[in-house]
Coordinates of C-alpha atoms and ligand atoms in Angstrom, one line a residue:
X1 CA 31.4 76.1 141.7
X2 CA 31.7 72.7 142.4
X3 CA 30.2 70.3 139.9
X4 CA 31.3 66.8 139.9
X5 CA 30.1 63.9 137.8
X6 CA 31.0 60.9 139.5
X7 CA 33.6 57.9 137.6
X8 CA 33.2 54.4 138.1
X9 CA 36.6 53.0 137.6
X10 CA 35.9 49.3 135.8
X11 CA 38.2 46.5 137.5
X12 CA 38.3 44.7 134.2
X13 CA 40.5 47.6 132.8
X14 CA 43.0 47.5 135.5
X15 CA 46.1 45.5 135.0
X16 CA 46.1 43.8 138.5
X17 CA 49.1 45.4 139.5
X18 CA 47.3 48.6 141.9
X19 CA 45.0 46.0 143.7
X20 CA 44.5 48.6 146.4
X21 CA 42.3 50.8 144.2
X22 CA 39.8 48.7 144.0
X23 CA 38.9 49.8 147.8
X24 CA 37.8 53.0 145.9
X25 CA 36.0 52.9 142.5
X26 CA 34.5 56.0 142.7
X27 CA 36.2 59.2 141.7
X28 CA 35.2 62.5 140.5
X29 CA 35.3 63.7 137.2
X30 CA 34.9 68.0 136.7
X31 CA 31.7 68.1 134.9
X32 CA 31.7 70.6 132.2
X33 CA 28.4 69.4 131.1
X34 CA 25.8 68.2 133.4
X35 CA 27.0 64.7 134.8
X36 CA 23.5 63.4 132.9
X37 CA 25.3 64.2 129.7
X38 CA 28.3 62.9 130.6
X39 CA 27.0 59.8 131.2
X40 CA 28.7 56.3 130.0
X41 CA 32.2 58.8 128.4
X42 CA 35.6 57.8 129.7
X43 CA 36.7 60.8 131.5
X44 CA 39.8 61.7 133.5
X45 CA 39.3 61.9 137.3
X46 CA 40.6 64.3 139.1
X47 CA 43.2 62.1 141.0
X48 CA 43.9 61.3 137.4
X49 CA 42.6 58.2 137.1
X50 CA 40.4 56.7 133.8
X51 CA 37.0 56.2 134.9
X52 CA 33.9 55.9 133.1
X53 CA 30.9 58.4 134.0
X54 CA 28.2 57.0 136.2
X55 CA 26.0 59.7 135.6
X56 CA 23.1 58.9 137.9
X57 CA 25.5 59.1 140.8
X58 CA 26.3 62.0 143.1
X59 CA 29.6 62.8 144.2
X60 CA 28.8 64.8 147.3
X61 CA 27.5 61.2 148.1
X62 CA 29.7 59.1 147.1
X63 CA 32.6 60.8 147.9
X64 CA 32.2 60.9 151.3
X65 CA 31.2 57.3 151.7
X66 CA 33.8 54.4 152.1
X67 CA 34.3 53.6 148.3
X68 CA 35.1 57.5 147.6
X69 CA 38.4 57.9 145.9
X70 CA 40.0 59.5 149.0
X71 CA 42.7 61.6 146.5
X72 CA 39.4 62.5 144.9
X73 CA 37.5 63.5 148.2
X74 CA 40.3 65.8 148.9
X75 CA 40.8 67.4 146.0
X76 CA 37.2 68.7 145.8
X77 CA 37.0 69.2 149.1
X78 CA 34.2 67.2 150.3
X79 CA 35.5 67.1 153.6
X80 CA 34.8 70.7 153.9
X81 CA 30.8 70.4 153.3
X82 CA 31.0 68.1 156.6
X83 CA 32.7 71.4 158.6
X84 CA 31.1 74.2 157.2
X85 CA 29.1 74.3 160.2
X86 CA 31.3 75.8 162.1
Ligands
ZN101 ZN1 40.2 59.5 142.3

């Protein structure tokens, strides 16, 4: 089972002092609830990070792009959707 919502994390909540997050604003939250639901609630990522849910994202998308959390990527395992085919 492997449903993520996806978390945008808001650079006006940071504090300024991890600028190199802001490489990576999307994260993945464990969706209980379908990530429609969860849209707009402040959720913790599974990195552990405070995100807000983007609910018309996809993780399996963004997590494998460039602005994927990469703690997040690894955590779920996205990695291994790109290897299965072996
Ligand atoms: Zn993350």
């Amino acid at each position: 089972m492997s449903a993520y919502a996806v978390g945008f994390a808001r650079p006006d909540r940071w504090s300024g002092s991890q600028p190199n997050q802001q490489t990576y604003p999307w994260h993945a939250v464990e969706a209980h609830r379908s990530p429609a639901e969860l849209d707009g609630e402040v959720e913790l990522a599974v990195c552990g990070a405070i995100v807000q849910v983007w609910g018309t994202q996809k993780w399996e998308r963004v997590g494998i792009g460039r602005t994927g959390c990469p703690e997040c990527a690894r955590i779920t395992a996205v990695d291994q959707r790109l290897t299965r085919a072996s």
